[in-house]
Coordinates of C-alpha atoms in Angstrom, one line a residue:
M768 CA -26.3 76.4 -25.3
R769 CA -24.9 72.9 -25.4
V770 CA -21.7 72.4 -23.4
I771 CA -20.9 68.9 -24.8
K772 CA -17.8 69.1 -26.8
R773 CA -16.7 66.8 -29.6
I774 CA -14.2 64.2 -28.5
K775 CA -11.2 63.7 -30.7
W776 CA -10.1 60.2 -32.0
A777 CA -7.4 59.8 -29.4
G778 CA -9.9 60.6 -26.7
W779 CA -12.3 57.8 -27.9
V780 CA -9.5 55.3 -27.8
A781 CA -8.7 56.2 -24.2
L782 CA -12.3 56.0 -23.2
I783 CA -12.7 52.6 -24.8
L784 CA -9.6 51.2 -23.0
F785 CA -10.7 52.7 -19.7
S786 CA -14.2 51.1 -20.1
A787 CA -12.7 47.7 -20.9
V788 CA -10.4 47.7 -17.9
T789 CA -13.2 48.8 -15.6
L790 CA -15.6 46.2 -16.9
G791 CA -12.9 43.5 -16.6
A792 CA -12.3 44.4 -13.0
I793 CA -16.0 44.4 -12.2
Y794 CA -16.3 40.9 -13.8
H795 CA -13.5 39.5 -11.8
L796 CA -15.0 40.8 -8.6
V797 CA -18.4 39.3 -9.2
S798 CA -17.5 36.2 -11.2
P799 CA -16.8 34.0 -8.2
E800 CA -20.3 34.6 -6.9
I801 CA -21.7 34.0 -10.4
E802 CA -19.8 30.7 -10.6
A803 CA -20.9 29.7 -7.1
S804 CA -24.6 30.4 -7.8
S805 CA -24.6 28.7 -11.1
G806 CA -22.7 25.6 -9.9
T807 CA -19.7 26.0 -12.3
N808 CA -17.1 23.3 -11.6
Q809 CA -13.4 23.8 -11.2
I810 CA -11.5 20.8 -12.6
T811 CA -7.9 20.1 -12.0
E812 CA -5.8 17.1 -13.1
K813 CA -2.4 15.9 -12.2
E814 CA -0.3 13.2 -13.7
E815 CA 1.3 10.8 -11.2
K816 CA 4.5 8.9 -11.8
R817 CA 4.3 6.3 -14.6
Q818 CA 4.9 2.7 -13.5
D819 CA 6.3 0.4 -16.1
F820 CA 5.4 -3.2 -15.2
S821 CA 6.9 -5.0 -18.2
E822 CA 8.3 -4.4 -21.7
D823 CA 4.9 -5.1 -23.2
A824 CA 2.6 -3.2 -20.9
S825 CA 2.5 -0.2 -18.6
L826 CA 0.1 1.4 -16.2
N827 CA -0.2 5.2 -16.4
V828 CA -2.2 6.6 -13.4
R829 CA -3.6 10.1 -13.2
T830 CA -5.7 11.6 -10.5
E831 CA -8.6 13.8 -11.6
T832 CA -9.9 16.2 -8.9
K833 CA -13.1 18.2 -9.2
E834 CA -14.5 20.8 -6.8
T835 CA -17.9 22.6 -6.8
N836 CA -19.9 24.4 -4.2
T837 CA -21.8 21.2 -3.4
Y838 CA -19.3 18.3 -3.9
T839 CA -15.7 17.2 -4.4
M840 CA -14.3 14.3 -6.5
S841 CA -10.9 12.7 -6.5
I842 CA -10.5 9.7 -8.9
S843 CA -7.4 7.7 -9.7
M844 CA -7.7 6.7 -13.3
P845 CA -5.3 4.2 -15.0
T846 CA -4.6 3.8 -18.7
L847 CA -3.6 0.4 -19.8
K848 CA -2.3 -0.9 -23.1
S849 CA -4.6 -3.9 -22.4
K850 CA -7.9 -2.7 -24.1
S851 CA -9.7 -5.7 -22.6
L852 CA -9.2 -4.2 -19.2
D853 CA -9.0 -0.5 -20.0
T854 CA -12.5 -0.2 -21.4
P855 CA -14.4 -1.9 -18.5
I856 CA -12.4 0.1 -16.0
K857 CA -13.4 3.4 -17.7
E858 CA -17.0 2.2 -17.9
W859 CA -17.1 1.3 -14.2
I860 CA -15.6 4.7 -13.2
E861 CA -18.1 6.6 -15.4
Q862 CA -20.9 4.5 -13.8
Q863 CA -19.7 5.5 -10.3
K864 CA -19.5 9.1 -11.3
S865 CA -23.0 9.1 -12.9
V866 CA -24.7 7.5 -9.9
F867 CA -22.9 10.0 -7.6
I868 CA -24.0 13.0 -9.6
E869 CA -27.6 11.8 -9.7
E870 CA -27.6 11.5 -5.9
V871 CA -26.0 14.9 -5.5
E872 CA -28.7 16.5 -7.6
R873 CA -31.4 14.7 -5.7
N874 CA -30.0 16.0 -2.4
N875 CA -29.0 19.4 -3.6
A876 CA -31.2 21.1 -1.0
V877 CA -29.2 19.8 2.0
L878 CA -25.7 20.3 0.5
S879 CA -23.6 23.3 1.4
A880 CA -20.0 24.3 2.1
D881 CA -20.5 22.8 5.6
N882 CA -22.0 19.6 4.2
L883 CA -20.2 18.7 1.0
A884 CA -20.8 15.5 -0.9
Y885 CA -17.7 13.6 -2.0
L886 CA -16.6 10.8 -4.3
T887 CA -13.1 9.3 -3.8
I888 CA -11.9 6.4 -5.9
D889 CA -8.5 5.1 -4.8
L890 CA -6.4 2.6 -6.7
K891 CA -4.0 -0.1 -5.3
V892 CA -1.9 -2.4 -7.5
E893 CA -0.8 -5.8 -6.4
T894 CA 1.4 -8.3 -8.2
A895 CA 2.1 -12.0 -8.3
G896 CA 4.3 -13.4 -11.1
E897 CA 2.9 -12.0 -14.4
L898 CA -0.5 -11.1 -12.8
Y899 CA -1.4 -7.6 -11.8
S900 CA -4.5 -6.9 -9.7
L901 CA -6.0 -3.5 -9.7
L902 CA -8.1 -2.8 -6.6
F903 CA -10.4 0.2 -6.8
T904 CA -12.1 1.4 -3.5
S905 CA -14.9 3.9 -4.0
Y906 CA -15.8 6.1 -1.0
Q907 CA -19.0 8.0 -1.4
Y908 CA -21.1 10.5 0.6
V909 CA -24.1 12.2 -1.0
G910 CA -25.1 14.7 1.7
K911 CA -27.2 12.6 4.0
G912 CA -27.1 9.1 5.5
Q913 CA -23.8 7.3 6.0
P914 CA -20.7 7.3 3.7
T915 CA -20.5 4.1 1.6
Q916 CA -17.6 1.9 0.6
V917 CA -17.6 -0.1 -2.7
F918 CA -14.8 -2.3 -4.2
K919 CA -14.1 -3.2 -7.8
T920 CA -11.2 -5.5 -8.9
F921 CA -9.6 -6.3 -12.2
T922 CA -6.7 -8.7 -12.8
V923 CA -4.7 -8.9 -16.0
N924 CA -1.8 -10.9 -17.3
M925 CA 0.6 -8.1 -18.2
R926 CA 2.5 -10.2 -20.6
T927 CA -0.5 -11.1 -22.8
G928 CA -2.8 -8.2 -21.9
E929 CA -5.6 -10.7 -21.2
S930 CA -8.1 -10.3 -18.4
V931 CA -7.8 -13.0 -15.7
Q932 CA -10.7 -14.7 -13.8
L933 CA -10.4 -16.6 -10.5
H934 CA -10.8 -20.0 -12.3
D935 CA -7.7 -19.1 -14.3
I936 CA -5.4 -19.1 -11.3
I937 CA -7.2 -21.7 -9.1
H938 CA -8.6 -25.0 -10.2
L939 CA -12.2 -24.5 -9.1
N940 CA -13.4 -28.0 -8.7
D941 CA -15.9 -29.0 -5.9
Q942 CA -13.2 -29.6 -3.4
T943 CA -11.4 -26.3 -4.0
S944 CA -14.6 -24.3 -4.0
G945 CA -15.6 -25.9 -0.8
T946 CA -12.2 -25.1 0.8
I947 CA -12.4 -21.4 -0.3
R948 CA -16.0 -21.1 1.0
T949 CA -15.0 -22.5 4.3
L950 CA -12.0 -20.2 4.6
I951 CA -14.1 -17.2 3.9
K952 CA -16.9 -18.2 6.3
D953 CA -14.4 -19.0 9.1
Q954 CA -12.9 -15.5 8.8
L955 CA -16.2 -13.7 8.6
M956 CA -17.8 -15.6 11.5
G957 CA -14.7 -15.7 13.6
R958 CA -13.9 -12.0 13.7
E959 CA -15.4 -10.2 16.7
E960 CA -16.2 -7.1 14.7
W961 CA -18.0 -9.0 12.0
K962 CA -19.5 -12.2 13.3
D963 CA -22.7 -10.7 14.8
Y964 CA -23.5 -8.6 11.7
V965 CA -23.0 -11.1 8.9
R966 CA -26.2 -12.2 7.1
E967 CA -25.4 -15.9 6.5
D968 CA -28.1 -16.5 4.0
V969 CA -26.9 -13.6 1.9
L970 CA -23.3 -14.8 2.2
N971 CA -24.2 -18.3 1.1
E972 CA -25.8 -16.8 -2.0
K973 CA -22.8 -14.6 -2.8
L974 CA -20.5 -17.7 -2.5
S975 CA -22.6 -19.8 -4.9
D976 CA -20.4 -18.7 -7.8
L977 CA -16.9 -17.9 -6.8
D978 CA -16.0 -16.3 -10.1
D979 CA -18.4 -13.5 -9.1
L980 CA -16.3 -12.6 -6.1
K981 CA -14.3 -9.4 -6.0
W982 CA -10.7 -10.6 -5.5
S983 CA -7.0 -9.6 -6.1
V984 CA -3.8 -11.6 -5.7
N985 CA -0.3 -10.8 -4.4
K986 CA 2.8 -12.7 -3.5
Q987 CA 1.3 -13.9 -0.2
A988 CA -2.5 -14.1 -0.4
L989 CA -5.7 -14.1 -2.3
D990 CA -7.6 -11.1 -1.1
I991 CA -11.5 -11.2 -1.0
F992 CA -13.6 -8.1 -0.8
F993 CA -17.3 -7.4 0.0
D994 CA -18.9 -4.0 -0.4
Q995 CA -20.5 -2.2 2.5
Y996 CA -24.0 -3.7 3.1
E997 CA -23.2 -6.6 0.7
V998 CA -23.1 -9.5 3.2
A999 CA -23.3 -7.6 6.6
A1000 CA -24.8 -4.6 8.3
G1001 CA -23.7 -1.3 7.0
S1002 CA -22.0 -0.4 10.3
V1003 CA -19.3 -2.9 9.5
G1004 CA -18.2 -1.0 6.4
G1005 CA -16.4 -2.7 3.5
I1006 CA -14.9 -6.0 4.3
E1007 CA -11.4 -7.1 3.2
M1008 CA -10.0 -10.5 4.0
K1009 CA -7.0 -12.6 3.0
I1010 CA -6.6 -16.2 2.2
P1011 CA -2.9 -17.2 2.4
L1012 CA -1.7 -18.8 -0.8
E1013 CA -0.1 -21.4 1.3
A1014 CA -3.6 -22.7 2.1
L1015 CA -4.3 -23.0 -1.6
R1016 CA -1.0 -24.2 -2.8
S1017 CA -2.1 -27.5 -4.3
Y1018 CA -4.9 -25.8 -6.2
L1019 CA -2.8 -23.0 -7.8
N1020 CA -2.1 -22.8 -11.5
P1021 CA 1.8 -22.6 -11.5
T1022 CA 2.0 -21.9 -15.3
L1023 CA 0.0 -18.7 -15.0
L1024 CA 1.9 -17.6 -12.0
N1025 CA 5.1 -18.3 -13.8
N1026 CA 6.3 -20.4 -10.8
A1027 CA 7.5 -17.2 -9.2
Q1028 CA 4.8 -17.4 -6.5
L1029 CA 5.5 -21.0 -5.6
E1030 CA 9.2 -20.4 -5.4
H1031 CA 8.6 -17.4 -3.1
M1032 CA 6.5 -19.6 -0.7
T1033 CA 9.0 -22.4 -0.5
S1034 CA 12.3 -20.4 -0.5
I1035 CA 12.5 -20.3 3.3
E1036 CA 11.5 -24.0 3.6
K1037 CA 14.5 -25.0 1.4
S1038 CA 16.9 -23.3 3.8
Q1039 CA 19.4 -25.9 5.1
L1040 CA 19.9 -24.5 8.6
D1041 CA 21.0 -26.7 11.5
P1042 CA 18.3 -26.5 14.2
N1043 CA 21.1 -27.0 16.8
G1044 CA 23.2 -24.1 15.5
K1045 CA 23.6 -20.6 17.0
Y1046 CA 21.9 -17.9 15.0
I1047 CA 21.5 -14.2 15.1
A1048 CA 19.3 -11.9 12.9
L1049 CA 21.1 -8.6 12.3
T1050 CA 18.6 -5.9 11.3
F1051 CA 19.2 -2.4 9.9
D1052 CA 16.6 0.4 10.1
D1053 CA 16.0 3.8 8.4
G1054 CA 17.9 3.3 5.2
P1055 CA 19.0 3.0 2.6
S1056 CA 21.8 5.6 2.9
P1057 CA 24.1 6.5 0.1
K1058 CA 27.1 6.8 2.4
V1059 CA 26.6 4.0 5.0
T1060 CA 24.5 1.2 3.4
P1061 CA 27.1 0.4 0.7
R1062 CA 29.8 0.0 3.4
I1063 CA 27.6 -2.3 5.4
L1064 CA 26.8 -4.4 2.3
Q1065 CA 30.5 -4.7 1.6
T1066 CA 31.2 -5.9 5.2
L1067 CA 28.4 -8.4 5.2
K1068 CA 29.5 -9.8 1.8
Q1069 CA 33.1 -10.2 3.1
H1070 CA 31.8 -12.3 6.1
G1071 CA 29.1 -14.2 4.2
A1072 CA 26.5 -12.8 6.4
K1073 CA 22.8 -12.1 5.6
A1074 CA 20.7 -9.4 7.3
T1075 CA 17.3 -7.9 7.2
F1076 CA 16.9 -4.2 6.1
F1077 CA 13.8 -2.3 7.4
M1078 CA 13.6 0.4 4.8
L1079 CA 11.9 3.8 4.9
G1080 CA 9.8 4.5 1.8
K1081 CA 11.1 8.0 1.4
Q1082 CA 14.7 6.8 1.5
V1083 CA 14.0 4.1 -1.1
E1084 CA 12.3 6.7 -3.3
T1085 CA 15.4 8.9 -3.1
Y1086 CA 18.0 6.1 -3.4
P1087 CA 16.3 3.3 -5.4
Q1088 CA 19.6 1.9 -6.8
I1089 CA 20.9 1.3 -3.3
A1090 CA 17.7 -0.4 -2.2
A1091 CA 18.0 -2.6 -5.3
Q1092 CA 21.6 -3.5 -4.4
V1093 CA 20.5 -4.6 -0.9
A1094 CA 18.0 -7.0 -2.6
N1095 CA 20.5 -8.1 -5.3
D1096 CA 23.0 -9.1 -2.5
G1097 CA 20.4 -11.5 -1.2
H1098 CA 19.4 -9.7 2.0
E1099 CA 15.8 -9.6 3.3
I1100 CA 13.8 -6.5 2.5
A1101 CA 11.3 -5.2 5.0
N1102 CA 9.0 -2.2 5.6
H1103 CA 9.7 0.5 8.2
S1104 CA 6.9 2.9 7.1
Y1105 CA 7.3 5.7 4.6
G1106 CA 8.3 8.7 6.7
H1107 CA 9.0 7.2 10.2
P1108 CA 5.9 8.5 12.1
K1109 CA 4.5 6.9 15.3
L1110 CA 1.8 4.7 14.0
T1111 CA 0.0 4.8 17.4
K1112 CA -0.7 8.4 16.8
M1113 CA -2.4 7.9 13.4
T1114 CA -5.9 6.9 12.3
S1115 CA -6.4 3.5 10.7
Q1116 CA -6.6 5.2 7.2
E1117 CA -3.5 7.3 7.8
M1118 CA -1.6 4.2 8.9
I1119 CA -2.7 2.2 5.9
K1120 CA -1.7 5.0 3.6
E1121 CA 1.7 5.4 5.3
M1122 CA 2.5 1.7 5.1
S1123 CA 1.1 1.1 1.6
E1124 CA 3.1 4.0 0.2
A1125 CA 6.3 2.6 1.7
N1126 CA 5.4 -0.9 0.3
T1127 CA 4.9 0.6 -3.2
K1128 CA 8.2 2.4 -3.2
I1129 CA 10.1 -0.6 -1.9
E1130 CA 8.5 -3.0 -4.4
M1131 CA 9.1 -0.6 -7.3
A1132 CA 12.8 -0.3 -6.4
T1133 CA 13.6 -3.9 -5.4
G1134 CA 10.9 -6.0 -7.1
I1135 CA 10.1 -7.5 -3.6
E1136 CA 6.9 -7.0 -1.7
P1137 CA 7.8 -7.0 2.0
V1138 CA 6.1 -9.4 4.4
L1139 CA 7.8 -8.1 7.5
F1140 CA 7.5 -4.6 9.0
R1141 CA 8.9 -2.8 12.0
P1142 CA 6.8 0.0 13.5
P1143 CA 8.9 3.2 14.0
Y1144 CA 10.2 3.6 17.5
G1145 CA 8.9 0.1 18.2
A1146 CA 5.6 1.7 19.1
Y1147 CA 2.5 -0.4 18.5
N1148 CA -1.0 -0.9 19.9
S1149 CA -4.1 -3.1 19.0
D1150 CA -4.7 -1.1 15.8
V1151 CA -1.2 -1.8 14.6
V1152 CA -1.5 -5.5 15.4
H1153 CA -4.8 -5.6 13.6
Y1154 CA -3.2 -4.0 10.6
A1155 CA -0.5 -6.6 10.6
K1156 CA -3.1 -9.4 10.8
M1157 CA -5.2 -8.0 8.0
N1158 CA -2.3 -7.5 5.7
D1159 CA -0.4 -10.8 6.4
Y1160 CA 2.5 -8.9 7.9
S1161 CA 4.8 -10.2 10.6
M1162 CA 5.6 -7.3 13.0
I1163 CA 9.2 -7.5 14.1
L1164 CA 10.7 -5.8 17.1
W1165 CA 14.1 -6.7 18.7
S1166 CA 15.7 -8.2 21.7
V1167 CA 19.1 -6.4 21.5
D1168 CA 19.3 -2.7 20.9
S1169 CA 22.8 -1.7 19.9
L1170 CA 22.0 2.0 20.8
D1171 CA 24.0 3.0 17.8
W1172 CA 21.5 5.9 17.3
K1173 CA 22.5 7.2 20.8
S1174 CA 26.2 6.5 21.2
R1175 CA 27.5 7.0 17.6
N1176 CA 30.5 5.1 18.9
S1177 CA 31.8 1.9 17.3
A1178 CA 33.4 0.5 20.5
A1179 CA 30.2 1.1 22.5
I1180 CA 28.1 -0.6 19.8
N1181 CA 30.3 -3.7 19.9
D1182 CA 30.3 -3.8 23.7
I1183 CA 26.5 -3.6 23.9
V1184 CA 25.8 -6.2 21.3
T1185 CA 28.4 -8.8 22.3
N1186 CA 27.4 -8.5 26.0
N1187 CA 23.7 -9.0 25.4
V1188 CA 23.3 -11.2 22.4
T1189 CA 22.3 -14.9 22.6
N1190 CA 21.2 -17.6 20.3
G1191 CA 18.0 -16.4 18.6
S1192 CA 18.5 -12.7 19.2
I1193 CA 17.2 -10.0 16.8
V1194 CA 19.7 -7.1 16.9
L1195 CA 18.6 -3.6 16.1
M1196 CA 21.1 -1.3 14.3
H1197 CA 20.8 1.5 11.7
D1198 CA 22.4 1.8 8.3
I1199 CA 22.4 5.6 8.4
H1200 CA 25.2 6.1 11.0
A1201 CA 28.9 5.9 9.9
S1202 CA 29.8 4.6 13.4
T1203 CA 27.6 1.5 12.7
A1204 CA 29.5 0.7 9.5
E1205 CA 32.8 1.2 11.4
A1206 CA 31.7 -1.2 14.2
L1207 CA 30.4 -4.0 12.0
P1208 CA 33.7 -5.7 10.8
E1209 CA 34.9 -6.2 14.4
L1210 CA 31.5 -7.2 15.6
L1211 CA 31.1 -9.9 13.0
V1212 CA 34.6 -11.3 13.7
K1213 CA 33.8 -11.5 17.5
L1214 CA 30.4 -13.1 17.0
K1215 CA 31.7 -15.6 14.5
A1216 CA 34.4 -16.6 16.9
E1217 CA 31.6 -17.4 19.4
G1218 CA 30.0 -19.7 16.9
Y1219 CA 27.2 -17.4 15.7
Q1220 CA 25.8 -17.5 12.2
F1221 CA 23.9 -14.6 10.6
V1222 CA 20.5 -15.2 9.1
T1223 CA 17.5 -13.2 8.0
V1224 CA 14.6 -12.6 10.4
S1225 CA 12.3 -14.9 8.4
E1226 CA 14.8 -17.7 8.7
L1227 CA 15.1 -17.1 12.4
L1228 CA 11.4 -17.1 12.9
M1229 CA 11.1 -20.4 11.0
L1230 CA 13.8 -22.0 13.3
Q1231 CA 11.9 -20.7 16.3
N1232 CA 8.6 -22.0 15.0
E1233 CA 7.1 -18.5 15.2
N1234 CA 4.6 -17.2 12.7
G1235 CA 1.7 -14.9 12.4
A1236 CA 1.4 -11.1 13.0
G1237 CA 3.4 -11.1 16.2
P1238 CA 4.9 -9.0 17.6
H1239 CA 8.2 -11.0 17.4
F1240 CA 11.1 -9.9 19.6
G1241 CA 13.8 -12.6 19.3
H1242 CA 15.6 -14.1 22.3
V1243 CA 17.3 -12.3 25.1
S1244 CA 20.4 -13.4 27.0

């Protein structure tokens, strides 16, 4: 006798729903393993903040990240209105990705969760007048051997949308070309970490046509890049060097640079300061602050005083209008890092990221790319000095510490500064403490009565015939 009973319609519905839920649960439990074994890729994308460079052109940057069980990718991808640049950039990125994937497939047997391949393409944007240079740095590791570093540069006139070559900004006659070749060779052969590894015959060949160089331009320098292994042993890594625009001044195309660069280079030279005068550089760290910085700006304006503001990138990001007001009032803008870490505790890459991020935020808010920086806490070592040299920064410390951060007392601030200042001093203060804003009016009156004038750090360094990376401290009493 059969005991199987006929199931009614409602029962079938319940059975089907139960089976679907059960199968779904089983699928979700095993699907990660199925994905891992089949190499399914997880792709995520995020849009970064849009940067508008002019009324006619903009740069939209997004970062594409991709993770699998054998490799990771992180690629910064710009989209330009300039099709003459947008297309070759996309083609180069796709070529980098294609070569990387081929190598990953070839080395699949040695790749694992403990030995992941990676491709990282970073983007840095530099400006000079109407020119915008895009520097891509590709870091690649394919599971064996050493990671490699490759550069690619593109420069565009953002007003016209046209791609720009080196001969467009520099008159490349025989004399100019010879000067640039000499400057490049002197740097490569003069640096301790490079000179014994450079293959001079290969370098000479690379320099035969300067238009083939990888380069970018900013307000201070023409930057030259060589890939890892391109002109030196692989242990050197990628090579980045800077040629100050001052060294190329007579060869530059002022029309293309819209004269902005030449004016920047000569602005300090035109200063009519009496070399026999008494000068002090007032400096303010850690701002801008919405409550304190405007008060300090008002006091400085009332006394006709100029100062140098060492800004934090995160503060500028939060209060860009105040940062812009500091610049509009004619004060000097300088870099104090993004988040105020001790640079001596960071790796070189961490330090570069920290300072570059601050520079980007400051330039976006003020339109000024800083050439001075002050390491947080005044802490520096050989790595920090090397960073300053490589990036054409002047590292600024101080000779008089107002201790406003400690006393938070206006009378104490005035006593310390007036008792320790001398001609040529660099005075450390902070535009984040209300007591500093309270102390400043009386301090300026006292110092002016003693014959002091208030200048920017750059003006003071020029008067003292000091240049280069430093560190620069100013004079003590």
